[in-house]
XYZ file of C-alpha atoms in Angstrom:
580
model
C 163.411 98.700 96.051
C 164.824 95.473 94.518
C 167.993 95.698 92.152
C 167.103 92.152 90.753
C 166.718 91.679 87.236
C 163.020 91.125 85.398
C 162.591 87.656 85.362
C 159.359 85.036 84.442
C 157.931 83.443 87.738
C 157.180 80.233 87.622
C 154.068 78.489 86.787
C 152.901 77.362 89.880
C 153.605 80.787 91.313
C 151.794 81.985 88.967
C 149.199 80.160 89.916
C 149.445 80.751 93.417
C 148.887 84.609 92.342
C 146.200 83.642 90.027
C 144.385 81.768 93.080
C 144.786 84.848 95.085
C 142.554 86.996 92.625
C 140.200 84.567 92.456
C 139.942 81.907 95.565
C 139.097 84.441 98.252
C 136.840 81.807 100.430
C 135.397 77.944 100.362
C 132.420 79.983 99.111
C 134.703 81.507 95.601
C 135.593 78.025 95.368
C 131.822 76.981 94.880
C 131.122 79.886 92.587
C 133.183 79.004 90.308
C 133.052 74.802 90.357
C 128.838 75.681 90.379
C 129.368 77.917 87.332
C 131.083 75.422 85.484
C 128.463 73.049 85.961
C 125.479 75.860 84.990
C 127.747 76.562 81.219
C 128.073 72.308 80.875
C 124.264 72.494 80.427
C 123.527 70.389 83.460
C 120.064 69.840 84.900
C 121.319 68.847 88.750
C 123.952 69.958 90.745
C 125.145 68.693 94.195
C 126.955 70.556 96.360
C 128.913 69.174 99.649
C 130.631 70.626 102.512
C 133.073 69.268 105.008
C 134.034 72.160 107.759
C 132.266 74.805 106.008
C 134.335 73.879 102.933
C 137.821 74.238 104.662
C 138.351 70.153 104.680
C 136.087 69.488 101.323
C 134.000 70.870 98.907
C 132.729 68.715 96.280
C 130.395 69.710 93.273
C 129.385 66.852 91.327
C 127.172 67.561 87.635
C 125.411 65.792 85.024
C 126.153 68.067 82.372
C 128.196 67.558 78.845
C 131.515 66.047 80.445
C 134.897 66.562 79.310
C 136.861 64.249 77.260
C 140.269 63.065 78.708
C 142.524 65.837 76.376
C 139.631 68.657 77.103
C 140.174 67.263 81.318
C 144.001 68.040 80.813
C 143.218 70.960 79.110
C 140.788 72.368 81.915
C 143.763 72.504 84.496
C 145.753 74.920 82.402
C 145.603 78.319 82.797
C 143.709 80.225 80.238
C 142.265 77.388 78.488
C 138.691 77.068 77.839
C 135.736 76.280 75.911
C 133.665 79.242 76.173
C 135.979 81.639 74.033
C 136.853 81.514 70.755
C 137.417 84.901 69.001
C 138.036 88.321 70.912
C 134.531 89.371 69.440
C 133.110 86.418 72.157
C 134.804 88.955 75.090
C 132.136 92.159 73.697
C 129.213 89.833 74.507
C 129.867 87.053 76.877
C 127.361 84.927 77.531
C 128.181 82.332 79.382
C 129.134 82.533 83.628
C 132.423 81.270 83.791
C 135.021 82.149 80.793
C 138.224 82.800 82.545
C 140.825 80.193 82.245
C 142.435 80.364 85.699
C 139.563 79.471 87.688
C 140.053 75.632 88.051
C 143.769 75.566 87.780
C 143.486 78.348 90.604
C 141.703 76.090 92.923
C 143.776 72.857 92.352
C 146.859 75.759 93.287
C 145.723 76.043 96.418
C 143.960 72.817 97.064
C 144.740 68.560 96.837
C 142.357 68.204 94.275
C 140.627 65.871 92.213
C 138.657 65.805 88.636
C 136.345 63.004 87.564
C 134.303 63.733 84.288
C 132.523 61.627 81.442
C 130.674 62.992 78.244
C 127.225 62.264 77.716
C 126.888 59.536 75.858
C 129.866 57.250 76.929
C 130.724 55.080 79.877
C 133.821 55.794 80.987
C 135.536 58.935 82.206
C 138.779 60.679 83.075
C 139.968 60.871 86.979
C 143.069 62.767 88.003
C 144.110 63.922 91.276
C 146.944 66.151 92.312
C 147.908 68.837 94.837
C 149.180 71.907 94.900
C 148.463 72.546 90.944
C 150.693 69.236 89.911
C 148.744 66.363 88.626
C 150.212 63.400 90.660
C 147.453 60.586 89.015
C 145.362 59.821 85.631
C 143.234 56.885 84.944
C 140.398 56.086 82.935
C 137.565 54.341 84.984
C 133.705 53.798 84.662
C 131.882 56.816 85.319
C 128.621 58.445 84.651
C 127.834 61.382 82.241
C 128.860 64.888 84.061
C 131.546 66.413 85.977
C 132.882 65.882 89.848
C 135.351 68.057 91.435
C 136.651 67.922 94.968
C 138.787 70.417 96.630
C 139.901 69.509 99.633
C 141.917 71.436 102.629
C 141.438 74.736 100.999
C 144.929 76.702 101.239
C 147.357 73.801 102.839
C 150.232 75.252 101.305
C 149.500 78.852 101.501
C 149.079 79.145 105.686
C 148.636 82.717 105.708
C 145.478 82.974 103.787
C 143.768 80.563 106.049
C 144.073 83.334 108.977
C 141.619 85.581 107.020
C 139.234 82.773 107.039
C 135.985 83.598 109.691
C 134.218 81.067 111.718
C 132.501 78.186 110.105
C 129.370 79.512 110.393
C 130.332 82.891 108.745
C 131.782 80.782 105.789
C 128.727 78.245 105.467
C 126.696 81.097 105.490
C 128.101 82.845 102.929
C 128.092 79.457 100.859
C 124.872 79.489 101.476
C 123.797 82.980 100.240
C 125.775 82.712 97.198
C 124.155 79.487 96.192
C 121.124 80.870 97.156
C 121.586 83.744 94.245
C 122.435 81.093 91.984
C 119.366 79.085 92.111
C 117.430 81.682 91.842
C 118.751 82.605 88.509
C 118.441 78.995 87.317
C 115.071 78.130 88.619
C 115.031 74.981 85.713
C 117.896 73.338 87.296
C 118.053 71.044 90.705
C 120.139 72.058 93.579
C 121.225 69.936 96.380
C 123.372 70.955 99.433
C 124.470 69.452 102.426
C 127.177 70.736 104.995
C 128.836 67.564 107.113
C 126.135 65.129 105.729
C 123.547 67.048 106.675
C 120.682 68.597 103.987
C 121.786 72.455 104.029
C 119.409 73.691 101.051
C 117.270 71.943 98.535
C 115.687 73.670 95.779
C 113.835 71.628 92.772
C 113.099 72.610 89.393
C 110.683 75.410 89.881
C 108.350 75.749 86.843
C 108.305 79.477 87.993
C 110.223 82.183 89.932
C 107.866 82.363 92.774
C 108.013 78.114 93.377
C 111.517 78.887 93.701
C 111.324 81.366 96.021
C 108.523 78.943 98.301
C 111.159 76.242 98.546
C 114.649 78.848 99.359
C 112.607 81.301 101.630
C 109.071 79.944 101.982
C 105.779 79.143 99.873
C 103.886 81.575 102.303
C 106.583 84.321 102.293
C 106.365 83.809 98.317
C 102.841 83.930 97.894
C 102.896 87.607 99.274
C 105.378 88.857 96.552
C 104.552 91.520 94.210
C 105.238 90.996 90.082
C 107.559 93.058 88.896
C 107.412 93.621 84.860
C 108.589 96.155 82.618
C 110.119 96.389 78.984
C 112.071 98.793 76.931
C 113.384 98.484 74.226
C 115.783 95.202 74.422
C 115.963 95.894 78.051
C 113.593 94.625 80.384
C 113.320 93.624 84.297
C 111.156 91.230 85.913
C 110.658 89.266 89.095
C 109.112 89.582 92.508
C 109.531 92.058 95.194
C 107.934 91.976 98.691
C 105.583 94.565 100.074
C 107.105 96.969 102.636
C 106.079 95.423 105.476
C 108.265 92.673 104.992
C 110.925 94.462 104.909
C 113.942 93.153 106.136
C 117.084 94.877 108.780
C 119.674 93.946 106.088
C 120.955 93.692 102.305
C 121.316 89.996 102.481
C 117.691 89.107 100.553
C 118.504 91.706 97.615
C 119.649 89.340 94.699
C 119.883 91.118 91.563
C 120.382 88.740 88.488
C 121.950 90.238 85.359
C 121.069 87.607 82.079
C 121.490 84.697 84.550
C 124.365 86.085 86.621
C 123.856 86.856 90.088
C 125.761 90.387 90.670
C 126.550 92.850 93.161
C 125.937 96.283 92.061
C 126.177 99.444 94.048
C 124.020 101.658 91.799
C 121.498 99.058 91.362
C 120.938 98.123 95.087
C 120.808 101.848 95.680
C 118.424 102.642 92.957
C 115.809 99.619 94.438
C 115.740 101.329 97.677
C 115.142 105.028 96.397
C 112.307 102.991 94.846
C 110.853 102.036 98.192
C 112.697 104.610 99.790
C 109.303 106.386 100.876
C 107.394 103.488 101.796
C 110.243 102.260 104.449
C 112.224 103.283 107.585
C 115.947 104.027 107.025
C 117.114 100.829 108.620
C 114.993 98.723 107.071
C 115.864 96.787 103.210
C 113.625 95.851 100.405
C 113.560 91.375 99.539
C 113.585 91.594 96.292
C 114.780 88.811 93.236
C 114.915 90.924 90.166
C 116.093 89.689 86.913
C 117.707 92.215 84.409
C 117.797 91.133 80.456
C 119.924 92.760 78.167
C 121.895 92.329 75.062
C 125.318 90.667 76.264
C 127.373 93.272 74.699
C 125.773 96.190 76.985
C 127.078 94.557 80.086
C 131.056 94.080 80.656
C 131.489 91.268 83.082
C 135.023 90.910 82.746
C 135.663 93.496 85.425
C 136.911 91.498 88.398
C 138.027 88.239 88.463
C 135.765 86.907 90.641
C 132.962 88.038 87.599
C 130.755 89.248 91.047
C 130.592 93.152 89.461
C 129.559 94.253 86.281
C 129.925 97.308 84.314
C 127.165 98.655 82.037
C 127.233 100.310 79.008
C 123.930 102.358 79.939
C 123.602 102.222 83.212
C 121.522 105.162 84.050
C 118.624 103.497 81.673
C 119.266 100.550 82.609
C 118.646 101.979 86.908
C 115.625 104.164 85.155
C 113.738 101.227 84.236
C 114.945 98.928 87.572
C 113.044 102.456 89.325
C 109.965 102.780 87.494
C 109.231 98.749 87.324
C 109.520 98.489 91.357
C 107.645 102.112 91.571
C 104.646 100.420 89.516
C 104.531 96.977 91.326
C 104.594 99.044 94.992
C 101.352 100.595 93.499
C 99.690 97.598 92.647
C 96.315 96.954 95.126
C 97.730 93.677 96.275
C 100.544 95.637 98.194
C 97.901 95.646 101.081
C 98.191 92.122 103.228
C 95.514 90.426 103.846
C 95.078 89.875 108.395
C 94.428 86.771 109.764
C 90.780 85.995 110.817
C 89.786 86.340 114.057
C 90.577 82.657 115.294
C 94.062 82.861 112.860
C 92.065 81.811 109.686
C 94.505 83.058 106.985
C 92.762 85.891 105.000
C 92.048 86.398 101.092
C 94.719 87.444 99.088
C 92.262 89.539 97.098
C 92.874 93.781 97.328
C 90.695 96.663 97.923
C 88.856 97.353 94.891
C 89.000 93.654 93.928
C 84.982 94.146 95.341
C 81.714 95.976 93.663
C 81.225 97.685 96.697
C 81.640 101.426 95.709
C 80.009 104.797 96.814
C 80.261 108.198 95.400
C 79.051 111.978 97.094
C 77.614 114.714 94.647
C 80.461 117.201 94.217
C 80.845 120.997 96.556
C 81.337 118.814 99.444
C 84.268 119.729 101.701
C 87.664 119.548 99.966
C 90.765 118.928 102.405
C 93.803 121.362 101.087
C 97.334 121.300 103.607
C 97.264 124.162 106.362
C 100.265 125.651 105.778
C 99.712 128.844 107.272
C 96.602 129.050 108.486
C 95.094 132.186 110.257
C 93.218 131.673 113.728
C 89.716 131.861 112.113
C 91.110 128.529 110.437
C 91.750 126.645 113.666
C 89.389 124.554 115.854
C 88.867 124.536 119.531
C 91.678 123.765 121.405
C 94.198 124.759 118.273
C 94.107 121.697 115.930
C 93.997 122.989 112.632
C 90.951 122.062 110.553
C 91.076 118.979 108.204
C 88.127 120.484 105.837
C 87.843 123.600 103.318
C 84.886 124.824 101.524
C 86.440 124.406 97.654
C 84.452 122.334 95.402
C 85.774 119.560 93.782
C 84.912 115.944 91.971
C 86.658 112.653 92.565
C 85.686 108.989 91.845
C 84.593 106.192 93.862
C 86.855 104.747 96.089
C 88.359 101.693 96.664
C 87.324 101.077 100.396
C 83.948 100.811 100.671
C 81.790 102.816 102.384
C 81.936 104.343 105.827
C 80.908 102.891 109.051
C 82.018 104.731 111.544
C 85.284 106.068 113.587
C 86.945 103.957 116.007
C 89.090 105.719 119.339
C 88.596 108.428 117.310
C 91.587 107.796 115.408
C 90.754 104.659 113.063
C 87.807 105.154 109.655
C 86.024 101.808 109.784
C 84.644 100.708 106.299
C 83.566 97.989 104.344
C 82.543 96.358 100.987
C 80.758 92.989 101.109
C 83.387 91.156 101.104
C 85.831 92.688 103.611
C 86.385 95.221 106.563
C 88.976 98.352 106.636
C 90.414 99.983 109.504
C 92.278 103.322 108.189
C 94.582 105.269 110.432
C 92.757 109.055 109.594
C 96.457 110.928 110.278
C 98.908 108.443 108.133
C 95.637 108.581 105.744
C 95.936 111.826 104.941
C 99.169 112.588 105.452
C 99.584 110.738 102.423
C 97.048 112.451 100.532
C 98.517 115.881 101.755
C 101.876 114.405 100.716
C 100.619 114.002 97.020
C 98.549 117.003 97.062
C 101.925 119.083 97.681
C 104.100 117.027 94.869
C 101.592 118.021 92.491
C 101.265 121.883 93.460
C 104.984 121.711 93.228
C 104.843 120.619 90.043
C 103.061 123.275 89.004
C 105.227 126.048 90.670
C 107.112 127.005 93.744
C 104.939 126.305 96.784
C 102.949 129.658 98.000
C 104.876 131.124 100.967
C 104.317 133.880 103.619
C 106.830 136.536 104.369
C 107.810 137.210 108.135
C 107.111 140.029 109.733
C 110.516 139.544 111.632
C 112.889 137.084 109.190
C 114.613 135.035 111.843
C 118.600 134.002 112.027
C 119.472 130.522 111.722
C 122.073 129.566 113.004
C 123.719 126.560 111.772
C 126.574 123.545 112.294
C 129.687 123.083 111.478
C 129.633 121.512 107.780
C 125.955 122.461 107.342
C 126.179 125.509 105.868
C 127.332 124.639 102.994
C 124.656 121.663 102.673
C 122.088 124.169 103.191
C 123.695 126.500 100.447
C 123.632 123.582 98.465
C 119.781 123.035 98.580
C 118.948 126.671 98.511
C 116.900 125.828 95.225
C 114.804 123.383 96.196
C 114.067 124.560 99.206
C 113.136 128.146 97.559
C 110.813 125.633 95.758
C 109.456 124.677 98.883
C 108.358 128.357 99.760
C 111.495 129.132 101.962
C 113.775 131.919 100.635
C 117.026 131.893 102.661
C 119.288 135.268 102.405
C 122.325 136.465 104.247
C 124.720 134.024 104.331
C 127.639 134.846 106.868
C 129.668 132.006 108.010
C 127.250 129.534 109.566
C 124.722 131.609 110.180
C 121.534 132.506 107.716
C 118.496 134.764 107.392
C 114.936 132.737 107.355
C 112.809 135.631 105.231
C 110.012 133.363 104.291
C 107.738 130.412 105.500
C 107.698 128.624 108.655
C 108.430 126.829 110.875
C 112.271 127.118 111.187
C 112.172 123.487 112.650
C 111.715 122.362 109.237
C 115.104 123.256 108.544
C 116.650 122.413 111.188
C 115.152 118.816 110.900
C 116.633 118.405 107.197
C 120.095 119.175 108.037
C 120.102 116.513 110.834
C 118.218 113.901 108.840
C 118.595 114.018 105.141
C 121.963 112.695 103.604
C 123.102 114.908 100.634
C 121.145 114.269 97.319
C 122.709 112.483 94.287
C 122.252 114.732 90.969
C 119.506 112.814 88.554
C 117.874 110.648 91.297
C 115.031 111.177 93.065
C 115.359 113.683 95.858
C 115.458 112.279 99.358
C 115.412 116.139 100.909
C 112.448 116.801 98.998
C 110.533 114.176 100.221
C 111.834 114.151 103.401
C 110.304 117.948 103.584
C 107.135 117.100 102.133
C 106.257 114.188 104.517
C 107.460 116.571 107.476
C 104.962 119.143 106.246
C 102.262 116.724 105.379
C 102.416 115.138 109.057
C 102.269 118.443 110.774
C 98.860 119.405 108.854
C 97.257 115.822 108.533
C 94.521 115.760 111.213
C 95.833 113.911 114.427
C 94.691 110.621 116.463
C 92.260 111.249 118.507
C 90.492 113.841 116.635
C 86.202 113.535 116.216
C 85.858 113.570 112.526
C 81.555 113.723 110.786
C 80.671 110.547 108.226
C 81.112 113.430 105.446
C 84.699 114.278 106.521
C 85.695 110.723 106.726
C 84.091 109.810 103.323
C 85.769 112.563 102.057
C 89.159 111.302 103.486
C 89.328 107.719 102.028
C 87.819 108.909 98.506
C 90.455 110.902 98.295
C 93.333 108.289 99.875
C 91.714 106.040 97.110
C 92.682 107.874 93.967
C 96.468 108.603 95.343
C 99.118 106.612 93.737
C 100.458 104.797 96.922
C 97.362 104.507 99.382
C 98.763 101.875 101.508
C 101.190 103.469 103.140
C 102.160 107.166 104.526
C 105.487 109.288 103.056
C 107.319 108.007 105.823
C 106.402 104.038 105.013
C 104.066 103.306 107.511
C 100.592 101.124 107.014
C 97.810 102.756 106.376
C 94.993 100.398 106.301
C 94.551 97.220 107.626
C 92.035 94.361 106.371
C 89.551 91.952 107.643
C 87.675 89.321 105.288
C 84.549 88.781 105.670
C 84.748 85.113 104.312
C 87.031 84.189 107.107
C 84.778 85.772 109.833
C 81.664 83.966 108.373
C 83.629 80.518 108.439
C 84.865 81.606 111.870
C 81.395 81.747 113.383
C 79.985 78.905 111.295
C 77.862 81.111 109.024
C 77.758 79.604 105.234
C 75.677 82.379 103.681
């Protein structure tokens, strides 16, 4: 420990320090010179790169300009024009409002500053290194802003060995900027890295025509709308269906009044919404924007402004759930296939047709077969699909029946288009609702065993196990015994039910939506949905997609994969040259 007395540190170590918090990467460096721009009310921004921003980045503006006091002003710390009273830090509303962003750049940077207000002709340059202003003059300039930074951290050597390759840095440049336009679809953004066009996005009269020109106007014509309102909180935005799901986090960009952020409970509470509908490795796309009054957000949590704190923040990931739950539901979640020659399909949904069908009610009634005694079994020990109980449903949304195909795919059709069903994801789904809403009415009937069974468990899963003792007792299982790792099985089967939980489902977080629960529900549900390859009768199939048609996600099974797949027949008339 030092025996030196307290003592002020100098401004440009200060500075230095300041940079540190803030100046992480080339790509900090553009947040903060692009945010600048965004609050100066510009319409076009430039960005350019020289050696993924290590040798140069430059972000010229058109916005208001600065004066040459307010330019001399900008380069010290904790100056600015975006705060005025400490009331303005309870409800900030602009992106960047902390002082020591641009005189932490010019720290650690030979930098330069070029800016005119709207409305004259000629502007302020000064240039400097280090933090020191070495140069001022007044020359001809037009309205807006240019700064350069160039060789990022020349006088701190150290921090340039925690830089990554180029193309980890341009890449991260790239995704930031990404985020950016997307929250400011009405301005223009131009990149380039070397000379070289790096990203391009125009003002986009809407969210999805921004999307078409960052990701693709085909990818962004298969986005769902997202909408939803509460109060003075709403979200809204565009989400893609399951099947484009992606193996990473990167095309999650959550945008909190105009401010791209990284939140943990957010991301995590988008994929509990799809949770069901995708594999564990596999990531929503989503571009959700969040509107709220400014003071129920804090972003003066880190100085990078990249995290956010909310006042609310378990309405605010309640309405975030229920909006993405309700645009995975829409029709339209179902893709369109190509025609047969590669014609691109309709981007119409099932029950977007007239096309409906109905059976008079007593018909055969599937129920899960969980147990089920012998008499209940067909030949060769496949459990039966069908039970006498009489029932009334609505039409569906598929058409009517044609036939089977393999003896694992319903065929059926409206005028308009074709479906091919998988019968086992098909009704493994409806099982799968069929046993939410029983358990919503009650614990789940159970049978007790003749001969309750030991259970012998891991080391560390005991005490998970203990831990869902309730809902599993909810599930029909009652569990007794305890003794170290070991546990008595009293009730229900099978045992591999258990046994598959602990291994698969992580430990559920109190007041969100259960991921053991579901995880045991689809596992029963597949074990009694009929199998491929089973002979089913036109009645058992209508049956099957009436009832997949009035379930609240039909397009996909508990475990997220496809149910149906479509065929237009528009495109397969044009195909073959028919016109009627």
């Amino acid at each position: 420990m030092s025996g030196s007395r307290i003592r002020r540190l100098p401004d440009h170590l200060v500075n230095k320090i300041a940079a540190g918090e803030v100046v992480e990467r080339p790509a900090s460096v553009v947040k903060e010179l692009v945010e600048n721009a965004l609050d100066a009310l510009c319409t076009q921004v430039t960005v350019d790169l020289r050696d993924a921003g290590r040798a140069l980045i430059r972000v010229t503006d058109d916005g208001v300009g600065m004066s040459s006091d307010e330019v001399d002003l900008a380069l010290l710390r904790h100056a600015t024009s975006k705060l005025a009273t400490d009331a303005d830090l309870d409800a900030i509303t602009t992106l960047g409002f902390r002082g020591e962003a641009l005189p932490a750049i010019c720290a650690v940077t030979r930098f330069s500053v070029l800016s005119c207000p709207r409305g004259a002709d000629t502007g302020t340059l000064v240039r400097g290194e280090g933090g020191t202003v070495s140069e001022k003059l007044l020359v001809a300039a037009p309205a807006g802003t240019t700064v350069e930074a160039q060789d990022l951290f020349f006088n701190t050597p150290a921090r340039l060995k925690f830089m990554k390759s180029a193309q980890s840095e341009v890449a991260a440049a790239l995704r930031l900027l990404e985020a950016i336009a997307l929250a400011h679809q009405d301005v223009h953004f131009r990149v380039s890295h070397n000379g070289r066009p790096a990203l391009g996005a125009p003002r986009a009269r809407s969210l999805r025509d921004r999307i078409g020109a960052l990701w693709g106007f085909e990818r962004a014509g298969k986005l769902l709308e997202v909408e939803r309102k509460d109060g003075p909180l709403a979200v809204s935005g565009l989400i893609a269906p399951p099947q484009l799901a992606r193996g990473n986090r990167d095309e999650i960009v959550l945008i909190v009044n105009g401010r791209p952020v990284r939140d943990t409970q957010l991301s995590q509470t988008l994929i509990e919404a799809y949770r069901p509908l995708l594999a564990r490795d596999q990531f929503p796309v989503a571009v959700l924007h969040l509107e709220l009054p400014p003071q129920e957000v804090d972003v003066n949590v880190h100085p990078t402004k990249a995290w956010v704190r909310f006042r609310s923040a378990r309405q605010i990931q309640e309405i975030l759930y229920r909006a993405v739950q309700d645009a995975l539901r829409q029709a339209q979640v179902v893709q369109t296939q190509r025609g047969l020659g590669g014609l691109a399909g309709r981007g119409d949904a099932p029950g977007d047709t007239t096309g409906t069908f109905s059976i008079e009610s007593g018909g055969p009634e599937m129920a899960p077969a969980l147990p089920q005694s012998a008499d209940d079994r067909a030949p060769g020990g496949q459990t039966l699909l069908f039970h006498e109980v009489p029932a009334q449903f609505s039409a569906a949304n598929f058409g009517a029946v044609i036939g089977q195909l393999q003896d694992t795919f319903i065929v059926s059709a409206t005028d308009d288009e074709i479906f091919f069903l998988d019968q086992h994801v098909a009704h493994e789904r409806v099982l799968f609702e069929r046993l939410l809403a029983d358990l919503d009415a009650g614990p789940l009937a159970s049978q007790e065993l003749l001969f309750p069974q030991p259970l012998e468990l891991g080391a560390g899963q005991a005490a998970l196990v203990q831990e869902w003792t309730e809902t599993l007792e909810g599930l029909g299982f009652r569990l007794e015994g305890w003794s170290g790792s070991t546990v008595v099985l009293r009730a229900q089967e099978p045992r591999r039910l258990i046994e598959a939980l602990v291994e698969d489902v992580d430990r559920p977080r109190k007041g969100e939506p259960q991921p053991l629960l579901h995880r045991a529900l689809s596992f029963v549900a597949c074990h009694a949905a009929i199998k491929a390859h089973a002979p089913l009768q036109r009645e058992e199939m209508t049956r099957l997609i009436a009832d997949l048609a009035v379930t609240k996600t039909p397009y996909f099974c508990p475990h997220g994969r496809p149910i149906v797949s479509r065929l237009s027949l528009r495109d397969i008339k044009r195909e073959l040259g028919r016109t009627w």
